[in-house]
């Protein structure tokens, strides 16, 4: 669509910036999933998540062969299911050498020899790993074990660091809960985490209207913008001036930037802003 501008690719991917600065996978309490959106387009969300998870006392690592893992969502959403299966099997194969695709004798919450949780920052990628992976590879016993390990950031903090208290931000909040999260994952853990951090407000329901590549395609711009005007844009316009705009989905953040000139942030970024200033130290 001529009305659109192409999102900028990050100069340094997240996986490269974290190389040597995170724990080796076997020693990690949690593994940060390097989804394509976070890795190449929004690495600041990933860096913020590392800071938050470390502040909660967790050792953070990346999956083995981090550059080869992918949930396959792009191919699922465009109907390329055979390619999605190939990508998903490649992902399971990449996880397998270090035993990451096995059940580890536990439930995936970390500890007791269990394979560590996979913290997935991008809601549609988490949803694909939780549901599409299992549905498209019903003959692969590794798929349900990996799906059971998937956590959002809030879920990981709640289960792996239940005694951690997030920084108090004490400000109103607005923005968007990704539609995949509404449909598949639920946002109860996110709402509890925001309440603990003093973030007061309700995120918009519905869909931002970008819907992956849909809103970028020629002929779809008006429908895409109309979806955003249904709930998201009015919610942001009507919010107090001091409100933080939160959107965990990269598409939602992009839509807000391009249609309203508003910079939305992943919840990880907002929480990281409340932590003491520090760099990204190397793991000991």
Coordinates of C-alpha atoms in Angstrom, one line a residue:
X1 CA 0.0 0.0 0.0
X2 CA 1.4 3.4 -1.0
X3 CA 0.2 4.8 2.3
X4 CA 2.6 2.6 4.2
X5 CA 6.3 2.9 5.0
X6 CA 8.5 -0.2 5.4
X7 CA 9.6 -0.8 9.0
X8 CA 13.2 -0.3 9.7
X9 CA 15.4 -3.3 10.2
X10 CA 17.5 -3.0 13.4
X11 CA 21.2 -2.4 12.7
X12 CA 22.1 -5.2 15.2
X13 CA 19.9 -8.2 15.7
X14 CA 19.0 -9.1 19.3
X15 CA 20.8 -12.5 19.1
X16 CA 24.0 -10.7 18.0
X17 CA 23.8 -8.1 20.8
X18 CA 23.3 -10.8 23.4
X19 CA 26.0 -13.1 22.1
X20 CA 28.3 -13.9 25.1
X21 CA 26.2 -11.8 27.4
X22 CA 23.6 -14.5 28.4
X23 CA 23.9 -17.9 30.1
X24 CA 24.5 -21.0 28.1
X25 CA 21.2 -22.8 27.4
X26 CA 21.9 -25.7 29.8
X27 CA 22.6 -23.3 32.7
X28 CA 19.7 -21.0 32.1
X29 CA 16.5 -20.7 34.2
X30 CA 14.6 -19.4 31.2
X31 CA 15.3 -19.2 27.5
X32 CA 14.3 -16.0 25.6
X33 CA 12.8 -16.9 22.3
X34 CA 14.3 -14.8 19.5
X35 CA 11.2 -14.4 17.3
X36 CA 11.8 -12.7 14.0
X37 CA 10.0 -9.5 15.0
X38 CA 11.9 -9.0 18.2
X39 CA 15.2 -10.2 16.8
X40 CA 15.3 -8.1 13.6
X41 CA 12.8 -5.3 14.1
X42 CA 12.4 -4.6 17.8
X43 CA 15.5 -5.8 19.7
X44 CA 14.9 -3.2 22.4
X45 CA 12.0 -5.2 23.6
X46 CA 14.3 -8.3 23.9
X47 CA 17.0 -6.4 25.8
X48 CA 14.4 -5.0 28.2
X49 CA 13.1 -8.5 28.8
X50 CA 16.6 -9.7 29.7
X51 CA 16.9 -6.9 32.2
X52 CA 13.6 -7.6 33.8
X53 CA 14.2 -11.3 34.0
X54 CA 17.6 -10.8 35.5
X55 CA 16.2 -8.3 38.0
X56 CA 13.8 -11.1 39.0
X57 CA 16.8 -13.3 39.8
X58 CA 16.6 -15.5 36.7
X59 CA 19.5 -16.6 34.5
X60 CA 18.6 -15.9 30.9
X61 CA 19.8 -17.8 27.9
X62 CA 18.9 -18.2 24.2
X63 CA 17.8 -21.5 22.6
X64 CA 20.5 -23.6 21.0
X65 CA 21.0 -22.6 17.3
X66 CA 19.0 -19.4 18.1
X67 CA 19.3 -18.2 14.5
X68 CA 17.5 -21.3 13.2
X69 CA 14.4 -21.4 15.4
X70 CA 11.1 -20.0 14.2
X71 CA 7.5 -20.6 15.1
X72 CA 6.4 -20.7 11.5
X73 CA 3.6 -18.2 12.0
X74 CA 4.3 -16.3 8.7
X75 CA 3.7 -19.4 6.7
X76 CA 0.6 -20.5 8.7
X77 CA -1.0 -17.1 8.3
X78 CA -0.4 -17.0 4.5
X79 CA -1.6 -20.6 4.0
X80 CA 1.8 -22.1 3.3
X81 CA 1.2 -25.1 5.6
X82 CA 3.8 -27.4 4.0
X83 CA 6.5 -24.8 4.5
X84 CA 5.2 -24.1 8.0
X85 CA 5.7 -27.8 8.8
X86 CA 9.3 -27.7 7.4
X87 CA 10.1 -24.7 9.5
X88 CA 8.6 -26.1 12.6
X89 CA 10.5 -29.4 12.2
X90 CA 13.7 -27.5 11.7
X91 CA 13.0 -25.7 14.9
X92 CA 12.4 -28.9 16.8
X93 CA 15.6 -30.3 15.3
X94 CA 17.5 -27.2 16.4
X95 CA 16.2 -27.6 20.0
X96 CA 16.9 -31.3 20.1
X97 CA 20.8 -31.6 20.3
X98 CA 20.9 -30.0 23.8
X99 CA 17.9 -32.0 25.0
X100 CA 15.8 -28.9 24.8
X101 CA 12.9 -30.6 23.0
X102 CA 12.7 -33.3 25.6
X103 CA 10.5 -33.2 28.7
X104 CA 13.4 -33.2 31.0
X105 CA 11.4 -35.0 33.6
X106 CA 9.4 -32.0 34.5
X107 CA 6.6 -29.7 33.5
X108 CA 8.7 -27.0 31.8
X109 CA 8.7 -24.5 34.7
X110 CA 12.4 -24.9 35.3
X111 CA 14.2 -26.6 38.1
X112 CA 14.3 -30.3 39.0
X113 CA 16.0 -31.1 35.7
X114 CA 13.1 -29.8 33.6
X115 CA 13.8 -28.1 30.3
X116 CA 13.6 -24.3 31.0
X117 CA 10.5 -22.3 29.9
X118 CA 10.6 -20.5 26.6
X119 CA 9.8 -16.9 27.1
X120 CA 8.1 -15.6 23.9
X121 CA 7.6 -11.9 23.8
X122 CA 5.6 -11.7 20.6
X123 CA 2.0 -12.9 21.3
X124 CA 1.2 -14.4 17.9
X125 CA 4.5 -16.4 17.9
X126 CA 3.6 -17.7 21.4
X127 CA 0.2 -18.7 20.1
X128 CA 1.7 -20.5 17.1
X129 CA 4.0 -22.5 19.3
X130 CA 1.2 -23.3 21.7
X131 CA -1.3 -24.4 19.1
X132 CA -0.2 -24.5 15.5
X133 CA 3.0 -26.4 16.2
X134 CA 1.0 -29.3 17.8
X135 CA -1.8 -29.2 15.2
X136 CA 0.5 -29.2 12.2
X137 CA 2.9 -31.9 13.6
X138 CA 0.6 -34.4 15.3
X139 CA 3.0 -37.2 14.6
X140 CA 6.0 -35.5 16.4
X141 CA 6.1 -36.2 20.1
X142 CA 8.4 -33.2 20.6
X143 CA 5.8 -30.7 19.6
X144 CA 3.5 -30.9 22.6
X145 CA 6.5 -30.9 25.0
X146 CA 7.8 -27.7 23.5
X147 CA 4.4 -26.2 23.4
X148 CA 4.0 -26.8 27.1
X149 CA 7.1 -24.8 27.9
X150 CA 5.9 -21.6 26.1
X151 CA 5.3 -18.6 28.5
X152 CA 4.7 -15.0 28.0
X153 CA 7.0 -12.7 30.0
X154 CA 4.3 -12.2 32.7
X155 CA 3.6 -15.9 32.9
X156 CA 7.4 -16.7 33.2
X157 CA 7.8 -14.1 36.0
X158 CA 4.8 -15.5 37.8
X159 CA 5.9 -19.1 37.7
X160 CA 9.7 -18.9 37.7
X161 CA 10.0 -15.9 40.1
X162 CA 6.8 -15.8 42.1
X163 CA 8.3 -13.7 44.9
X164 CA 9.7 -11.0 42.7
X165 CA 8.1 -7.5 43.1
X166 CA 8.2 -5.4 39.9
X167 CA 9.1 -1.8 40.1
X168 CA 6.3 0.6 41.0
X169 CA 5.5 2.8 38.0
X170 CA 2.2 4.2 39.3
X171 CA 0.8 5.7 36.1
X172 CA -2.2 5.2 33.8
X173 CA -1.9 2.8 30.9
X174 CA -3.6 2.4 27.6
X175 CA -2.8 0.4 24.4
X176 CA -3.6 -2.9 22.9
X177 CA -3.8 -6.6 23.9
X178 CA -2.9 -8.5 20.8
X179 CA -5.8 -10.3 19.3
X180 CA -3.9 -13.7 19.3
X181 CA -3.4 -13.2 23.0
X182 CA -7.2 -12.7 23.5
X183 CA -8.0 -15.7 21.4
X184 CA -5.3 -18.2 22.5
X185 CA -3.2 -17.2 25.4
X186 CA -5.3 -15.0 27.7
X187 CA -3.9 -12.0 29.5
X188 CA -4.6 -12.7 33.1
X189 CA -0.9 -12.9 34.0
X190 CA -0.3 -9.6 32.3
X191 CA -3.1 -7.9 34.1
X192 CA -1.8 -9.1 37.5
X193 CA 1.7 -8.0 36.6
X194 CA 0.6 -4.5 35.6
X195 CA -1.5 -4.2 38.8
X196 CA 1.6 -5.0 40.9
X197 CA 3.6 -2.4 39.0
X198 CA 0.9 0.3 39.6
X199 CA -0.2 0.5 35.9
X200 CA -3.8 1.4 36.0
X201 CA -6.1 1.1 33.0
X202 CA -7.6 -1.3 30.5
X203 CA -6.0 -2.2 27.2
X204 CA -8.2 -2.1 24.1
X205 CA -9.7 -5.3 22.9
X206 CA -10.4 -6.1 19.2
X207 CA -7.7 -5.9 16.6
X208 CA -5.2 -3.2 15.7
X209 CA -5.9 -3.8 12.0
X210 CA -2.4 -4.4 10.8
X211 CA -2.7 -8.2 11.1
X212 CA 0.8 -9.1 10.0
X213 CA 1.2 -8.4 6.3
X214 CA -2.5 -7.7 5.7
X215 CA -2.4 -4.0 6.5
X216 CA 0.7 -3.5 4.3
X217 CA -0.8 -5.0 1.2
X218 CA -2.2 -2.8 -1.6
X219 CA -5.9 -2.4 -1.3
X220 CA -6.1 -3.2 2.4
X221 CA -5.1 0.1 3.9
X222 CA -8.7 1.5 4.4
X223 CA -9.9 -1.7 6.1
X224 CA -6.8 -1.8 8.3
X225 CA -7.2 1.8 9.4
X226 CA -10.9 1.3 10.0
X227 CA -10.1 -1.7 12.4
X228 CA -7.7 0.5 14.3
X229 CA -10.4 3.2 14.6
X230 CA -12.9 0.7 16.1
X231 CA -11.2 0.6 19.5
X232 CA -7.5 1.1 19.6
X233 CA -7.0 4.6 18.3
X234 CA -10.0 6.1 20.3
X235 CA -8.6 4.5 23.4
X236 CA -5.2 6.0 22.9
X237 CA -6.7 9.5 22.0
X238 CA -8.9 9.5 25.1
X239 CA -6.2 8.4 27.5
X240 CA -4.6 10.8 30.0
X241 CA -1.5 12.6 28.8
X242 CA 0.6 10.7 31.3
X243 CA -0.6 7.3 30.1
X244 CA 2.0 4.8 29.0
X245 CA 1.0 3.1 25.7
X246 CA 1.6 -0.6 25.9
X247 CA 1.4 -3.1 23.1
X248 CA 3.2 -6.4 23.3
X249 CA 2.6 -7.1 19.6
X250 CA 5.0 -5.6 17.0
X251 CA 2.1 -5.2 14.6
X252 CA 0.1 -3.2 17.1
X253 CA 3.1 -1.0 17.9
X254 CA 3.7 -0.4 14.1
X255 CA 0.1 0.5 13.5
X256 CA 0.1 3.0 16.4
X257 CA 3.3 4.5 15.0
X258 CA 2.1 4.8 11.4
X259 CA -1.5 5.9 12.0
X260 CA -1.2 8.0 15.2
X261 CA 2.5 8.9 15.5
X262 CA 2.4 7.2 18.9
X263 CA 5.3 5.2 20.3
X264 CA 4.0 2.1 22.1
X265 CA 6.2 -0.2 24.1
X266 CA 6.3 -3.8 25.0
X267 CA 5.5 -4.3 28.7
X268 CA 9.1 -5.5 29.2
X269 CA 10.3 -2.0 28.1
X270 CA 8.0 -0.3 30.5
X271 CA 9.1 -2.4 33.4
X272 CA 12.7 -2.1 32.5
X273 CA 12.4 1.7 32.7
X274 CA 11.5 1.4 36.4
X275 CA 14.7 -0.6 37.1
X276 CA 18.0 0.9 38.2
X277 CA 20.1 2.1 35.3
X278 CA 22.6 -0.5 34.2
X279 CA 24.1 -2.0 31.1
X280 CA 23.7 -5.5 29.9
X281 CA 26.4 -7.3 32.0
X282 CA 27.9 -10.6 31.0
X283 CA 26.6 -13.7 32.8
X284 CA 29.1 -15.0 35.4

